[in-house]
PDB file of C-alpha atoms in Angstrom:
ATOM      1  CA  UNK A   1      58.294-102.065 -79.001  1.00  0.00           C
ATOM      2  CA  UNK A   2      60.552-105.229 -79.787  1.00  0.00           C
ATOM      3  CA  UNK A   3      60.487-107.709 -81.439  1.00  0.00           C
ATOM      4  CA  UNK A   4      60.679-111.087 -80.176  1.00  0.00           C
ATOM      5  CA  UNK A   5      62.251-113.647 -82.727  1.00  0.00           C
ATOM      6  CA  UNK A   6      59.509-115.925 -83.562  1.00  0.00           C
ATOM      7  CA  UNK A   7      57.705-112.217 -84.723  1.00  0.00           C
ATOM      8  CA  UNK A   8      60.542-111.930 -86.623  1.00  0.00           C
ATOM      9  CA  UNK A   9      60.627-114.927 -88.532  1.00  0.00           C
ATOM     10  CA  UNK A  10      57.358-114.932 -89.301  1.00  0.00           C
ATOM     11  CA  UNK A  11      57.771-111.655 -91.095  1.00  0.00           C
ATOM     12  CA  UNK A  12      60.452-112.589 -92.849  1.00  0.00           C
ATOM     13  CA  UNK A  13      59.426-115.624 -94.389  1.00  0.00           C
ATOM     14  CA  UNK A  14      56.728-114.280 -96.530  1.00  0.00           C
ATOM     15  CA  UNK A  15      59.273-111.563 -97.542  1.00  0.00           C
ATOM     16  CA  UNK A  16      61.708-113.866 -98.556  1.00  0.00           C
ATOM     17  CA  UNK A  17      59.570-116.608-100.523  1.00  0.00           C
ATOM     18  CA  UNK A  18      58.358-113.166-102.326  1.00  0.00           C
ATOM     19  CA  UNK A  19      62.097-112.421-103.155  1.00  0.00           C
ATOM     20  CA  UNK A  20      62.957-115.887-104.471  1.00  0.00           C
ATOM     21  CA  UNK A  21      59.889-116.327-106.393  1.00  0.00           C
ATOM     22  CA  UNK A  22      60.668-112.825-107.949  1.00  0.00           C
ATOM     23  CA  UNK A  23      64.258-113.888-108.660  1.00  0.00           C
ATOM     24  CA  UNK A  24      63.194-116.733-110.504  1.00  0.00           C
ATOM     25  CA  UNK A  25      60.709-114.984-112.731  1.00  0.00           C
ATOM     26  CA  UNK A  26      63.013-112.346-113.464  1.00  0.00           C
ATOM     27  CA  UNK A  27      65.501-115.410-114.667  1.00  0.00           C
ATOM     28  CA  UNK A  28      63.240-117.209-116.430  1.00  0.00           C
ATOM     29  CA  UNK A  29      61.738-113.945-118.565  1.00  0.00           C
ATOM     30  CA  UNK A  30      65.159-113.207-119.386  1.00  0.00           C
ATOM     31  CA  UNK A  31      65.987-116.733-120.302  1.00  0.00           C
ATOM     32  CA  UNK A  32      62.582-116.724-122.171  1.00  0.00           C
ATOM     33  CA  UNK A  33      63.955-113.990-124.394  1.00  0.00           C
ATOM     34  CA  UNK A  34      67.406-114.830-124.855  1.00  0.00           C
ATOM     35  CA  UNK A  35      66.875-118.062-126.224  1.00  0.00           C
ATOM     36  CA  UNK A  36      63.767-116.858-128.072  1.00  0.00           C
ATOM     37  CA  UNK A  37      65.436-114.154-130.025  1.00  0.00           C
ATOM     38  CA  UNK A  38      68.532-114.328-129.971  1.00  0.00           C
ATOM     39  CA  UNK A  39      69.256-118.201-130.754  1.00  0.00           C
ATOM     40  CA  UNK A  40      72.854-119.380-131.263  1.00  0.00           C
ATOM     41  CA  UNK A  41      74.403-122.796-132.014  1.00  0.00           C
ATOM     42  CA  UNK A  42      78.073-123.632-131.039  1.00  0.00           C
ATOM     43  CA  UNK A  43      79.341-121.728-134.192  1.00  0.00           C
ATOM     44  CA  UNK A  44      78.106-118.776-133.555  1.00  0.00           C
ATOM     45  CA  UNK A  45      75.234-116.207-133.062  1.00  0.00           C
ATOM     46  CA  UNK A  46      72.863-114.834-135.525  1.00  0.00           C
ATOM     47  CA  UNK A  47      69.932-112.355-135.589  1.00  0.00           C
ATOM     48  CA  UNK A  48      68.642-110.942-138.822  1.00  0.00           C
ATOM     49  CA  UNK A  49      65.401-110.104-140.713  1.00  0.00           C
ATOM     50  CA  UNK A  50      65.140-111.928-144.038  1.00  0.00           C
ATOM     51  CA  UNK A  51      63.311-109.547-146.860  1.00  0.00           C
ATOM     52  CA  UNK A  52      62.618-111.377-149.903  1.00  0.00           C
ATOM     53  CA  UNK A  53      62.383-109.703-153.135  1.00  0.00           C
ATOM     54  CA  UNK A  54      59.871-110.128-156.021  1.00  0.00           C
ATOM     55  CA  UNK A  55      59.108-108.354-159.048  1.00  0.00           C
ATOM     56  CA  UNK A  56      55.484-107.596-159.532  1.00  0.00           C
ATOM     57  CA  UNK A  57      55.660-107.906-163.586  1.00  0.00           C
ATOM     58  CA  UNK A  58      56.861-110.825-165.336  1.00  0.00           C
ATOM     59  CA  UNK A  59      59.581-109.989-167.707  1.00  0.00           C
ATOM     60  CA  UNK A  60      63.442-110.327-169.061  1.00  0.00           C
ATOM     61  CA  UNK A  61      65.685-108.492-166.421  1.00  0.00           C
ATOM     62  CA  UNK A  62      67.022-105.719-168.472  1.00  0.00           C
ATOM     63  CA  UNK A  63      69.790-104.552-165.666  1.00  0.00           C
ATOM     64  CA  UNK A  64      71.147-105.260-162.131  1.00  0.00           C
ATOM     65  CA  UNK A  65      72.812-102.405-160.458  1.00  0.00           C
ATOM     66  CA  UNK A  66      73.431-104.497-157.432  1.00  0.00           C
ATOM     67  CA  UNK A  67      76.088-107.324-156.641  1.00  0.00           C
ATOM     68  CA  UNK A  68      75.990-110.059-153.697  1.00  0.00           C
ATOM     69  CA  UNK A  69      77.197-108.921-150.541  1.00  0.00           C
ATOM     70  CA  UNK A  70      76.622-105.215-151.596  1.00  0.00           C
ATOM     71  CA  UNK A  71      74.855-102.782-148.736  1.00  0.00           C
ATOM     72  CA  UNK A  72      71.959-101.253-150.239  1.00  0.00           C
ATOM     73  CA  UNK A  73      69.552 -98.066-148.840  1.00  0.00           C
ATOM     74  CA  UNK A  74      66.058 -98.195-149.050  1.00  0.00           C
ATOM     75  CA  UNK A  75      64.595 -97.124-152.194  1.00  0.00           C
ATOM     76  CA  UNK A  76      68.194 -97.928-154.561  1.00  0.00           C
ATOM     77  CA  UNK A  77      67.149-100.296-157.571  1.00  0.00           C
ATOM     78  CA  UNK A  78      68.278-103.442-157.117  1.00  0.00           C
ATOM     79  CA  UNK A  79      67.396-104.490-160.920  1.00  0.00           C
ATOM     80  CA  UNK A  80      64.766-103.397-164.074  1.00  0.00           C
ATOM     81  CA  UNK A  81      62.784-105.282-165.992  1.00  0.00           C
ATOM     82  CA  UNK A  82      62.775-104.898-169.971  1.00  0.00           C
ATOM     83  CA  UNK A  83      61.160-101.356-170.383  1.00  0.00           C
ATOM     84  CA  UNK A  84      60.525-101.704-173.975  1.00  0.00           C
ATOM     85  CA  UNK A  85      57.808-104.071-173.688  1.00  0.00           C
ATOM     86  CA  UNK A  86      56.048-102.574-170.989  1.00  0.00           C
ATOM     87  CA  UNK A  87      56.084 -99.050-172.782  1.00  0.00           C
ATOM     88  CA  UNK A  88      55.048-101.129-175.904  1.00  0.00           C
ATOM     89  CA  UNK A  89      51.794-102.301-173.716  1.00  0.00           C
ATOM     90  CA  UNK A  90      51.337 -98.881-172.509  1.00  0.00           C
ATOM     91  CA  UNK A  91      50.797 -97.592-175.758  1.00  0.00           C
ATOM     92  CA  UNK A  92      48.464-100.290-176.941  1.00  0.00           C
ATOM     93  CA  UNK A  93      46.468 -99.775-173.984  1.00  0.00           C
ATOM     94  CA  UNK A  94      46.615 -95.599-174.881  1.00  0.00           C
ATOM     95  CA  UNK A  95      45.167 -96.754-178.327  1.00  0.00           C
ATOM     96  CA  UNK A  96      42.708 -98.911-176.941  1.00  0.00           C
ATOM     97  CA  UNK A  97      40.907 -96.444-174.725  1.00  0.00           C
ATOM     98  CA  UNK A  98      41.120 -93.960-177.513  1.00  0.00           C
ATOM     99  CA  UNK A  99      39.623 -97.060-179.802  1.00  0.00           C
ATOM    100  CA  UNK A 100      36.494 -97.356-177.182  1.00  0.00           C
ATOM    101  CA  UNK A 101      36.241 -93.460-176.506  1.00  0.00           C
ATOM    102  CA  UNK A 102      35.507 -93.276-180.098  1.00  0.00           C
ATOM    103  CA  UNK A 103      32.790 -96.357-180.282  1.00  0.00           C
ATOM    104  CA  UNK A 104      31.271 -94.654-177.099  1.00  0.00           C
ATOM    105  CA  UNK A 105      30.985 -91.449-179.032  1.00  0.00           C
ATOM    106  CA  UNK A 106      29.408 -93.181-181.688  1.00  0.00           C
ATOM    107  CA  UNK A 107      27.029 -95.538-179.862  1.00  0.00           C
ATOM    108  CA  UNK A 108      25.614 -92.746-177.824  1.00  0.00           C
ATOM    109  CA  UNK A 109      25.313 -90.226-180.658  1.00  0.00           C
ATOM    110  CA  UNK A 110      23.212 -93.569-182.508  1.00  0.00           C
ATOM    111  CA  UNK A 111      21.238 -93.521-179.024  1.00  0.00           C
ATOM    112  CA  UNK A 112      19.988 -90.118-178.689  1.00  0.00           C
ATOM    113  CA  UNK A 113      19.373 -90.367-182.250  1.00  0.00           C
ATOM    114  CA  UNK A 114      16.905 -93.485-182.114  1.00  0.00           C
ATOM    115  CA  UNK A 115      15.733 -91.559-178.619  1.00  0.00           C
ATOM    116  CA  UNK A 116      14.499 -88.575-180.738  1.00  0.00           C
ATOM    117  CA  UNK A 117      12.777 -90.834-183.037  1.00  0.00           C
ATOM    118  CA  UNK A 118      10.619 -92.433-180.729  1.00  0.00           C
ATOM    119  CA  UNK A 119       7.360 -92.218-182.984  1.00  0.00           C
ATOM    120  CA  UNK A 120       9.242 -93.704-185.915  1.00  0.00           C
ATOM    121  CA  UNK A 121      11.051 -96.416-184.770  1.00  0.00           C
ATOM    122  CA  UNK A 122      10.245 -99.276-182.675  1.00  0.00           C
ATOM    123  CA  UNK A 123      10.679 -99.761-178.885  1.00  0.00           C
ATOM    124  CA  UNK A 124      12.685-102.672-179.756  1.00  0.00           C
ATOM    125  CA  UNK A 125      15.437-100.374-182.017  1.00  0.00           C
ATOM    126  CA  UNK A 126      15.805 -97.610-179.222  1.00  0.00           C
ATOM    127  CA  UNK A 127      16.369-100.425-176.604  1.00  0.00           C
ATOM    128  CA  UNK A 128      19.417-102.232-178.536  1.00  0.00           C
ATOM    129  CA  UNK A 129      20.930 -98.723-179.701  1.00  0.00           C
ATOM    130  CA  UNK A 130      20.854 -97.557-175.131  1.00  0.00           C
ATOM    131  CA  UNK A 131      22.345-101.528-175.100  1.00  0.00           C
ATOM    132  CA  UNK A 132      24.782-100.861-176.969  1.00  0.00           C
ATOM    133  CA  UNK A 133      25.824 -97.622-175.995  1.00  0.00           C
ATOM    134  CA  UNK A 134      25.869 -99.181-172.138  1.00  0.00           C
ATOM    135  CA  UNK A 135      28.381-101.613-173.397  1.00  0.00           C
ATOM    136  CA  UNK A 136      30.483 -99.202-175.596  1.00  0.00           C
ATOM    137  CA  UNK A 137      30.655 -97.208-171.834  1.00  0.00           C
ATOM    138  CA  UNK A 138      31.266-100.676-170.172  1.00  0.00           C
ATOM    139  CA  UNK A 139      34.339-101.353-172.667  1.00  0.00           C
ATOM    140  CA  UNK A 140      35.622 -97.760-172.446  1.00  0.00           C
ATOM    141  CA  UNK A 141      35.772 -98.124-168.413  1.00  0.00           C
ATOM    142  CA  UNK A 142      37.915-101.551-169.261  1.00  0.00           C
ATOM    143  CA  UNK A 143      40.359 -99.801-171.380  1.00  0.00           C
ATOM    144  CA  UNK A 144      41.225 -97.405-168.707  1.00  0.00           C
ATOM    145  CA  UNK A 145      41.481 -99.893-166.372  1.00  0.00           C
ATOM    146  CA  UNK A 146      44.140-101.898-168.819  1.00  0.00           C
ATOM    147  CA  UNK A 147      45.788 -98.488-169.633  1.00  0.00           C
ATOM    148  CA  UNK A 148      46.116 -97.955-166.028  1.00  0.00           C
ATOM    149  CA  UNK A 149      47.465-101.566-164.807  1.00  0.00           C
ATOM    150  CA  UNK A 150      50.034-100.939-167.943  1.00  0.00           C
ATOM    151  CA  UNK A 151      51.145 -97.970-166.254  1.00  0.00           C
ATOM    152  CA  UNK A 152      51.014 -99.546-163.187  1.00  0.00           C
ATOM    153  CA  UNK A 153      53.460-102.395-164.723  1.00  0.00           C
ATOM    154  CA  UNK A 154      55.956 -99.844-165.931  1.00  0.00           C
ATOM    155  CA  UNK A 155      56.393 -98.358-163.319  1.00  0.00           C
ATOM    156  CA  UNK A 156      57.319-101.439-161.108  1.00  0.00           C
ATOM    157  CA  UNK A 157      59.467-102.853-163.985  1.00  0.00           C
ATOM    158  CA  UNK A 158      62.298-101.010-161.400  1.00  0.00           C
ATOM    159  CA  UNK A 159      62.707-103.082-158.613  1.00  0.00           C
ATOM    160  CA  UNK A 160      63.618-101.153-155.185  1.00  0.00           C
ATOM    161  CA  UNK A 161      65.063-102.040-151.886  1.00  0.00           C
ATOM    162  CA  UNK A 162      61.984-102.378-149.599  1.00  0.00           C
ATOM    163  CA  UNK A 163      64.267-101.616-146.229  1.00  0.00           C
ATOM    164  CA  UNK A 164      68.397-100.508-145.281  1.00  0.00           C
ATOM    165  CA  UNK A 165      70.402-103.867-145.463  1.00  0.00           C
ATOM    166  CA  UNK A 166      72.967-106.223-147.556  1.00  0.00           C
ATOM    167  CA  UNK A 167      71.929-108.034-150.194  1.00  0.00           C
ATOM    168  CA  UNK A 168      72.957-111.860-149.983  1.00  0.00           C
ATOM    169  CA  UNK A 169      72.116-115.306-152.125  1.00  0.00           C
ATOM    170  CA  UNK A 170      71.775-113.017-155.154  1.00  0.00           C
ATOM    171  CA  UNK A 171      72.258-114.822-158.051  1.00  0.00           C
ATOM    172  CA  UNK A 172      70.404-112.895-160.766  1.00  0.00           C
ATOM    173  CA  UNK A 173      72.088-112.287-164.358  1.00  0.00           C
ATOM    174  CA  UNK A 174      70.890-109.735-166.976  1.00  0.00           C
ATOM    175  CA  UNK A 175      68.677-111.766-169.855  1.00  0.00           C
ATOM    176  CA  UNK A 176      67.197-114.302-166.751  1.00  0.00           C
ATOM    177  CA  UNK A 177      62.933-114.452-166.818  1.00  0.00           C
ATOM    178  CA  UNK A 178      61.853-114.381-163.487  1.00  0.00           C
ATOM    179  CA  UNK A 179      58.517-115.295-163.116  1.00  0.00           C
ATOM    180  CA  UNK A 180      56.527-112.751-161.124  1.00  0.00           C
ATOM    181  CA  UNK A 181      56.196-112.897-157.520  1.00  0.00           C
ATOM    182  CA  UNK A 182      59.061-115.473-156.978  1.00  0.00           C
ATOM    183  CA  UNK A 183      61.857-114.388-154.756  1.00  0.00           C
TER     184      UNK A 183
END
């Protein structure tokens, strides 16, 4: 069997319409991502992520371990906010709870109390002494939950590198107040 060239052409354009259209999607895609992700200007060619850092509690920066230009690992401190205050919060948060534990105690040793009495006393009595034991319990659960966030604070007065990289446009200076959450 041969083939004649009219047979031949007509094979052959399909096939090559399919090549050229293929070419020019694999050109464009790569195009698509070169200019995409990889932009440059005249000057020169840059591709980097951007991490900016914030300290979750608001204090005076106690210490910075790192310089400008300085390659850090993840997890190194980069700087620590003023520990003596946040310990100092800690502690008034420890004597909080134990100031609620022990009105707790109290309001629901007064409750079972008026409870046991319930042919002496009036409905009215038993009902504010369980009222007022529900809201020692109530403030008791909201000193934990201060004690905890103190914790919480102290432990993030160290600020850590979040990923590998170089530190750059770092200006901070022991004594500065950053307010939280700005970079």
């Amino acid at each position: 069997m041969t083939l004649d060239r009219d047979t031949l052409l007509r094979l052959l354009k399909p096939l090559l319409t399919l090549l050229v259209v293929g070419a020019g999607v694999f050109v464009f895609w790569h195009l698509y991502n070169y200019y995409t992700y990889a932009p440059q200007t005249r000057d020169g060619k840059i591709r980097a992520d951007v991490v900016p850092l914030a300290a979750d509690v608001s204090g005076r920066v106690e210490q910075v371990h790192v310089r400008d230009n300085q390659v850090v690992r993840r997890g190194d401190i980069l700087f620590t906010i003023d520990h003596v205050r946040l310990r100092n919060a800690v502690e008034q948060a420890e004597a909080a709870v134990a100031t609620a534990r022990a009105t707790l105690n109290a309001a629901e040793r007064e409750n079972r109390r008026y409870q046991a009495l319930s042919d002496i006393v009036s409905g009215q009595q038993r009902d504010d002494r369980r009222s007022t034991a529900e809201e020692a319990r109530a403030r008791y659960a909201q000193a934990i939950a201060d004690r905890d966030l103190a914790r919480i604070n102290l432990a993030r007065a160290e600020v850590r590198a979040p990923v590998n990289g170089i530190v750059t446009n770092f200006s901070l200076r022991p004594g500065a107040m950053p307010p939280p959450g700005s970079p």
